[in-house]
Amino acid sequence: QWQGSTKLYQKYLSDGREKGISYYISSALRSVIVTGGNILYGAFYSCEQLTTIIIPNDIKTIGDYAFFYCDGLTSITIPNTVTKIGNWAFYSLSRNTVVDFSSFTHIPTIESSTFSSGKGIIIVPDNLYDEWKAATNWSKLSSSIKKASEYNL
């Protein structure tokens, strides 16, 4: 283990079997630009100092626990290409963290514990607002869901 780092475990499928690898990421990491692929299981787990992440438009899934314990995130823009967000991916966000889905033309699938209820501000397109608030697993987050036009991005 490197001093000042967090040990992470990345799960992935290979030949239909679950495998994993451990790696270390700096505890002082503040900003990340994802360069492609999908954001896998636990990718930034416990990166508490992370405040900014940029996700490119080719990401389709955000894995379980991807940003779990990333309490320092202030905002994150999810690209319209994302179709599924895994369990506990954004569970420990602070009450003021903004998660921006305003560019979406669809409602992504989430798990029952993707977000923690009452935490974070979830910005959605005005035309999907009512559907979004009623969608499976999103409905329990209705108090956190805001229309893009009513929120100053």
Coordinates of N, CA and C in Angstrom, one line a residue:
Q1 N 0.8 -1.2 0.0 CA 0.0 0.0 0.0 C 0.9 1.2 0.0
W2 N 0.5 2.2 -0.8 CA 1.2 3.5 -0.8 C 0.7 4.4 0.3
Q3 N 1.6 5.1 0.9 CA 1.2 6.0 2.0 C 0.3 7.1 1.3
G4 N -0.8 7.5 2.0 CA -1.7 8.5 1.5 C -2.6 8.0 0.4
S5 N -2.8 6.7 0.4 CA -3.7 6.2 -0.7 C -4.8 5.3 -0.1
T6 N -5.8 5.0 -0.9 CA -6.9 4.2 -0.6 C -6.8 3.0 -1.4
K7 N -6.9 1.8 -0.8 CA -7.0 0.5 -1.6 C -8.4 0.3 -2.1
L8 N -8.5 0.1 -3.4 CA -9.8 -0.2 -4.0 C -9.8 -1.5 -4.7
Y9 N -11.0 -2.1 -4.8 CA -11.1 -3.4 -5.4 C -12.1 -3.2 -6.6
Q10 N -11.6 -3.6 -7.8 CA -12.4 -3.4 -9.0 C -12.9 -4.8 -9.5
K11 N -14.3 -4.9 -9.5 CA -14.9 -6.2 -10.1 C -15.1 -6.0 -11.5
Y12 N -15.0 -7.1 -12.3 CA -15.3 -7.1 -13.7 C -15.6 -8.5 -14.1
L13 N -16.2 -8.7 -15.3 CA -16.5 -10.0 -15.8 C -15.5 -10.3 -16.9
S14 N -15.0 -11.6 -16.9 CA -14.1 -12.1 -17.9 C -14.6 -13.5 -18.2
D15 N -14.9 -13.8 -19.5 CA -15.4 -15.1 -19.9 C -16.6 -15.5 -19.0
G16 N -17.4 -14.5 -18.7 CA -18.7 -14.8 -18.0 C -18.5 -15.1 -16.5
R17 N -17.2 -14.9 -16.0 CA -16.9 -15.1 -14.6 C -16.5 -13.8 -13.9
E18 N -17.0 -13.6 -12.7 CA -16.6 -12.4 -12.0 C -15.1 -12.5 -11.5
K19 N -14.4 -11.5 -11.8 CA -13.0 -11.4 -11.4 C -12.8 -10.1 -10.7
G20 N -11.6 -9.9 -10.2 CA -11.3 -8.6 -9.5 C -9.8 -8.3 -9.4
I21 N -9.6 -7.1 -9.2 CA -8.2 -6.6 -9.1 C -8.2 -5.5 -8.0
S22 N -7.1 -5.5 -7.2 CA -7.0 -4.4 -6.2 C -6.0 -3.4 -6.8
Y23 N -6.2 -2.1 -6.5 CA -5.4 -1.1 -6.9 C -5.4 0.1 -5.9
Y24 N -4.5 1.0 -6.0 CA -4.5 2.1 -5.1 C -4.7 3.4 -5.8
I25 N -5.4 4.3 -5.1 CA -5.7 5.6 -5.7 C -5.4 6.7 -4.6
S26 N -4.9 7.8 -4.9 CA -4.4 8.8 -4.0 C -5.6 9.3 -3.2
S27 N -5.5 9.3 -1.9 CA -6.5 9.9 -1.0 C -6.7 11.4 -1.2
A28 N -5.7 12.0 -1.8 CA -5.7 13.4 -2.0 C -6.3 13.8 -3.4
L29 N -6.8 12.8 -4.1 CA -7.4 13.0 -5.5 C -8.5 14.0 -5.4
R30 N -8.5 15.1 -6.2 CA -9.5 16.1 -6.1 C -10.4 16.2 -7.4
S31 N -9.8 15.8 -8.5 CA -10.4 16.0 -9.8 C -10.1 14.8 -10.7
V32 N -11.1 14.3 -11.5 CA -10.9 13.2 -12.4 C -11.6 13.5 -13.7
I33 N -10.9 13.1 -14.8 CA -11.6 13.1 -16.1 C -11.5 11.6 -16.5
V34 N -12.7 11.0 -16.7 CA -12.8 9.7 -17.1 C -12.6 9.7 -18.6
T35 N -11.8 8.8 -19.1 CA -11.4 8.9 -20.6 C -12.1 7.9 -21.5
G36 N -12.9 7.0 -20.9 CA -13.7 6.1 -21.8 C -14.0 4.8 -21.0
G37 N -14.8 4.0 -21.7 CA -15.2 2.8 -21.1 C -16.4 3.0 -20.2
N38 N -16.7 2.2 -19.3 CA -17.7 2.4 -18.3 C -17.1 2.6 -17.0
I39 N -17.8 3.2 -16.0 CA -17.3 3.4 -14.7 C -17.7 2.2 -13.9
L40 N -16.7 1.4 -13.5 CA -17.0 0.0 -13.0 C -17.2 0.1 -11.4
Y41 N -17.5 -1.1 -10.9 CA -17.7 -1.3 -9.5 C -16.6 -0.7 -8.7
G42 N -17.0 0.2 -7.7 CA -16.1 0.8 -6.8 C -15.0 1.6 -7.3
A43 N -15.2 2.1 -8.5 CA -14.1 2.9 -9.2 C -13.5 4.0 -8.4
F44 N -14.3 4.7 -7.7 CA -13.8 5.8 -6.9 C -14.2 5.7 -5.4
Y45 N -14.5 4.5 -5.0 CA -15.0 4.2 -3.6 C -14.1 4.9 -2.6
S46 N -14.7 5.7 -1.7 CA -14.0 6.3 -0.6 C -13.0 7.4 -1.0
C47 N -13.1 8.0 -2.2 CA -12.3 9.1 -2.5 C -12.9 10.4 -2.0
E48 N -12.8 10.5 -0.7 CA -13.6 11.6 0.0 C -13.2 13.0 -0.4
Q49 N -12.0 13.2 -0.9 CA -11.5 14.5 -1.3 C -11.9 14.9 -2.7
L50 N -12.4 13.9 -3.5 CA -12.8 14.2 -4.9 C -13.9 15.2 -4.9
T51 N -13.7 16.3 -5.6 CA -14.7 17.3 -5.7 C -15.3 17.4 -7.1
T52 N -14.5 17.0 -8.1 CA -15.0 17.2 -9.5 C -14.7 16.0 -10.3
I53 N -15.7 15.6 -11.1 CA -15.4 14.5 -12.1 C -16.1 14.8 -13.4
I54 N -15.4 14.6 -14.5 CA -15.9 14.8 -15.8 C -16.1 13.5 -16.5
I55 N -17.3 13.2 -16.9 CA -17.7 11.9 -17.5 C -18.0 12.2 -19.0
P56 N -17.3 11.5 -19.9 CA -17.5 11.7 -21.3 C -18.8 11.1 -21.8
N57 N -19.1 11.5 -23.0 CA -20.4 11.1 -23.6 C -20.5 9.6 -24.1
D58 N -19.4 8.8 -23.9 CA -19.5 7.5 -24.4 C -19.8 6.5 -23.2
I59 N -19.9 7.0 -22.0 CA -20.2 6.1 -20.9 C -21.6 5.6 -20.9
K60 N -21.8 4.3 -20.7 CA -23.2 3.8 -20.7 C -23.7 3.3 -19.3
T61 N -22.8 2.9 -18.5 CA -23.1 2.4 -17.2 C -22.2 3.0 -16.1
I62 N -22.8 3.2 -14.9 CA -22.0 3.6 -13.8 C -22.2 2.4 -12.8
G63 N -21.2 1.7 -12.4 CA -21.3 0.5 -11.6 C -21.6 0.7 -10.1
D64 N -22.0 -0.4 -9.5 CA -22.2 -0.3 -8.0 C -21.1 0.3 -7.3
Y65 N -21.4 1.1 -6.3 CA -20.4 1.7 -5.4 C -19.4 2.6 -6.1
A66 N -19.7 3.0 -7.3 CA -18.7 3.8 -8.1 C -18.2 5.1 -7.4
F67 N -19.2 5.8 -6.7 CA -18.8 7.0 -6.0 C -19.2 7.0 -4.6
F68 N -19.3 5.8 -4.0 CA -19.7 5.6 -2.6 C -18.6 6.2 -1.7
Y69 N -19.0 7.0 -0.8 CA -18.2 7.7 0.2 C -17.3 8.8 -0.5
C70 N -17.9 9.3 -1.6 CA -17.2 10.5 -2.3 C -17.9 11.7 -1.7
D71 N -17.8 12.0 -0.5 CA -18.6 13.0 0.2 C -18.2 14.4 -0.3
G72 N -17.0 14.6 -0.9 CA -16.6 15.9 -1.3 C -17.1 16.4 -2.6
L73 N -17.8 15.5 -3.4 CA -18.3 15.9 -4.7 C -19.3 17.0 -4.5
T74 N -19.1 18.1 -5.3 CA -20.0 19.2 -5.2 C -21.0 19.2 -6.4
S75 N -20.6 18.7 -7.5 CA -21.5 18.5 -8.6 C -21.0 17.4 -9.6
I76 N -21.9 16.8 -10.3 CA -21.5 15.8 -11.3 C -22.5 15.9 -12.4
T77 N -22.1 16.0 -13.6 CA -23.0 15.9 -14.8 C -22.9 14.6 -15.4
I78 N -24.1 13.9 -15.5 CA -24.2 12.6 -16.0 C -24.5 12.7 -17.5
P79 N -23.8 12.2 -18.4 CA -24.1 12.3 -19.9 C -25.3 11.5 -20.3
N80 N -26.0 12.0 -21.3 CA -27.2 11.4 -21.8 C -27.0 9.9 -22.3
T81 N -25.8 9.5 -22.5 CA -25.5 8.1 -22.9 C -25.7 7.1 -21.8
V82 N -25.7 7.5 -20.6 CA -25.8 6.6 -19.4 C -27.2 6.0 -19.4
T83 N -27.3 4.7 -19.3 CA -28.6 4.0 -19.3 C -28.9 3.3 -18.0
K84 N -27.8 3.0 -17.2 CA -28.0 2.3 -15.9 C -26.9 2.8 -14.9
I85 N -27.4 3.0 -13.7 CA -26.6 3.4 -12.6 C -26.8 2.4 -11.5
G86 N -25.7 1.8 -11.0 CA -25.7 0.7 -10.1 C -26.0 1.0 -8.6
N87 N -26.2 0.0 -7.8 CA -26.5 0.1 -6.4 C -25.4 0.9 -5.7
W88 N -25.8 1.7 -4.8 CA -24.9 2.5 -3.9 C -24.0 3.4 -4.7
A89 N -24.2 3.6 -5.9 CA -23.2 4.4 -6.7 C -23.1 5.8 -6.2
F90 N -24.1 6.4 -5.8 CA -24.1 7.8 -5.3 C -24.7 7.9 -3.9
Y91 N -24.6 6.8 -3.1 CA -25.4 6.8 -1.9 C -24.9 7.8 -0.8
S92 N -23.7 8.1 -0.7 CA -23.2 8.9 0.4 C -23.0 10.4 0.0
L93 N -23.7 10.9 -1.0 CA -23.5 12.3 -1.4 C -24.0 13.2 -0.3
S94 N -23.4 14.4 -0.3 CA -23.9 15.4 0.7 C -25.2 16.0 0.2
R95 N -25.9 16.6 1.1 CA -27.2 17.2 0.9 C -27.1 18.2 -0.3
N96 N -26.0 18.9 -0.4 CA -25.9 20.0 -1.4 C -25.2 19.5 -2.8
T97 N -24.9 18.3 -2.9 CA -24.3 17.8 -4.2 C -25.3 17.9 -5.3
V98 N -25.0 18.5 -6.4 CA -25.9 18.5 -7.6 C -25.5 17.4 -8.5
V99 N -26.5 16.6 -8.9 CA -26.3 15.6 -9.9 C -27.2 16.0 -11.1
D100 N -26.5 16.3 -12.2 CA -27.2 16.9 -13.3 C -27.5 15.9 -14.4
F101 N -28.8 15.7 -14.7 CA -29.3 14.8 -15.7 C -30.0 15.6 -16.8
S102 N -29.8 16.9 -16.8 CA -30.7 17.8 -17.6 C -30.6 17.6 -19.1
S103 N -29.5 16.9 -19.6 CA -29.4 16.7 -21.0 C -30.1 15.4 -21.5
F104 N -30.8 14.7 -20.6 CA -31.3 13.4 -20.9 C -32.6 13.5 -21.7
T105 N -32.8 12.5 -22.6 CA -34.0 12.3 -23.3 C -34.7 11.0 -22.9
H106 N -34.2 10.3 -21.9 CA -34.7 9.1 -21.3 C -34.4 9.1 -19.8
I107 N -35.1 8.2 -19.1 CA -34.9 8.1 -17.7 C -34.0 6.8 -17.4
P108 N -32.8 7.0 -16.9 CA -31.9 5.9 -16.7 C -32.4 5.0 -15.6
T109 N -32.1 3.7 -15.7 CA -32.4 2.7 -14.7 C -31.5 2.9 -13.5
I110 N -32.1 2.9 -12.3 CA -31.3 2.9 -11.1 C -31.8 1.8 -10.2
E111 N -31.0 1.5 -9.2 CA -31.3 0.5 -8.2 C -32.0 1.1 -7.0
S112 N -32.5 0.4 -6.1 CA -33.3 0.9 -5.0 C -32.4 1.8 -4.0
S113 N -31.1 1.5 -4.1 CA -30.1 2.2 -3.2 C -29.0 2.9 -3.9
T114 N -29.3 3.4 -5.2 CA -28.3 4.1 -5.9 C -28.0 5.4 -5.2
F115 N -29.1 6.1 -4.8 CA -28.9 7.4 -4.1 C -29.5 7.2 -2.7
S116 N -29.0 8.0 -1.7 CA -29.6 8.0 -0.4 C -30.8 9.0 -0.4
S117 N -31.9 8.6 0.1 CA -33.1 9.4 0.1 C -32.8 10.7 0.8
G118 N -33.2 11.8 0.2 CA -33.1 13.1 0.8 C -31.7 13.8 0.7
K119 N -30.8 13.1 0.0 CA -29.4 13.7 -0.2 C -29.2 14.0 -1.6
G120 N -28.5 15.1 -1.9 CA -28.2 15.5 -3.2 C -29.4 16.2 -3.9
I121 N -29.1 17.0 -4.9 CA -30.1 17.7 -5.7 C -30.0 17.1 -7.1
I122 N -31.1 16.5 -7.5 CA -31.1 15.8 -8.8 C -31.8 16.6 -9.8
I123 N -31.1 17.1 -10.8 CA -31.6 18.0 -11.9 C -32.0 17.2 -13.1
V124 N -33.3 17.4 -13.5 CA -33.8 16.6 -14.7 C -34.4 17.5 -15.7
P125 N -34.6 17.0 -16.9 CA -35.2 17.9 -18.0 C -36.7 18.2 -17.6
D126 N -37.1 19.4 -17.9 CA -38.5 19.8 -17.5 C -39.5 18.8 -18.2
N127 N -39.3 18.4 -19.4 CA -40.3 17.6 -20.1 C -40.4 16.2 -19.5
L128 N -39.4 15.7 -18.7 CA -39.5 14.4 -18.1 C -39.7 14.4 -16.6
Y129 N -39.9 15.6 -16.1 CA -40.0 15.8 -14.6 C -41.0 14.9 -14.0
D130 N -42.2 14.9 -14.4 CA -43.3 14.1 -13.8 C -43.0 12.6 -13.9
E131 N -42.6 12.2 -15.1 CA -42.3 10.8 -15.4 C -41.1 10.4 -14.5
W132 N -40.1 11.2 -14.4 CA -38.9 10.9 -13.6 C -39.3 10.7 -12.1
K133 N -40.1 11.6 -11.6 CA -40.5 11.5 -10.2 C -41.3 10.2 -9.9
A134 N -42.0 9.7 -10.9 CA -42.8 8.5 -10.7 C -42.1 7.2 -11.1
A135 N -41.0 7.3 -11.7 CA -40.3 6.1 -12.3 C -39.8 5.2 -11.1
T136 N -39.7 3.9 -11.5 CA -39.2 2.9 -10.5 C -37.9 3.4 -9.9
N137 N -37.8 3.3 -8.6 CA -36.7 3.7 -7.7 C -36.4 5.1 -7.7
W138 N -36.9 5.9 -8.6 CA -36.7 7.4 -8.6 C -37.8 8.0 -7.7
S139 N -38.9 7.4 -7.6 CA -40.1 8.0 -6.9 C -39.7 8.2 -5.4
K140 N -38.9 7.4 -4.8 CA -38.6 7.7 -3.4 C -37.6 8.9 -3.2
L141 N -37.1 9.4 -4.3 CA -36.2 10.5 -4.3 C -36.9 11.8 -4.8
S142 N -38.3 11.8 -4.9 CA -39.0 12.9 -5.5 C -38.7 14.2 -4.8
S143 N -38.4 14.3 -3.5 CA -38.1 15.5 -2.9 C -36.8 16.1 -3.3
S144 N -35.9 15.3 -3.9 CA -34.6 15.7 -4.3 C -34.6 16.1 -5.8
I145 N -35.6 15.7 -6.5 CA -35.7 15.9 -8.0 C -36.2 17.3 -8.3
K146 N -35.4 18.1 -9.1 CA -35.8 19.4 -9.5 C -35.8 19.6 -11.0
K147 N -36.7 20.5 -11.5 CA -36.7 20.8 -12.9 C -35.4 21.7 -13.2
A148 N -34.9 21.4 -14.4 CA -33.7 22.1 -14.8 C -34.0 23.6 -14.9
S149 N -35.2 24.0 -15.4 CA -35.5 25.4 -15.6 C -35.7 26.1 -14.2
E150 N -35.9 25.4 -13.2 CA -36.1 26.0 -11.8 C -34.8 25.9 -11.0
Y151 N -33.7 25.4 -11.6 CA -32.5 25.3 -10.8 C -31.4 26.0 -11.6
N152 N -30.7 26.9 -11.0 CA -29.6 27.6 -11.7 C -28.4 26.8 -11.8
L153 N -28.2 26.2 -13.0 CA -27.0 25.4 -13.2 C -25.8 26.2 -13.5

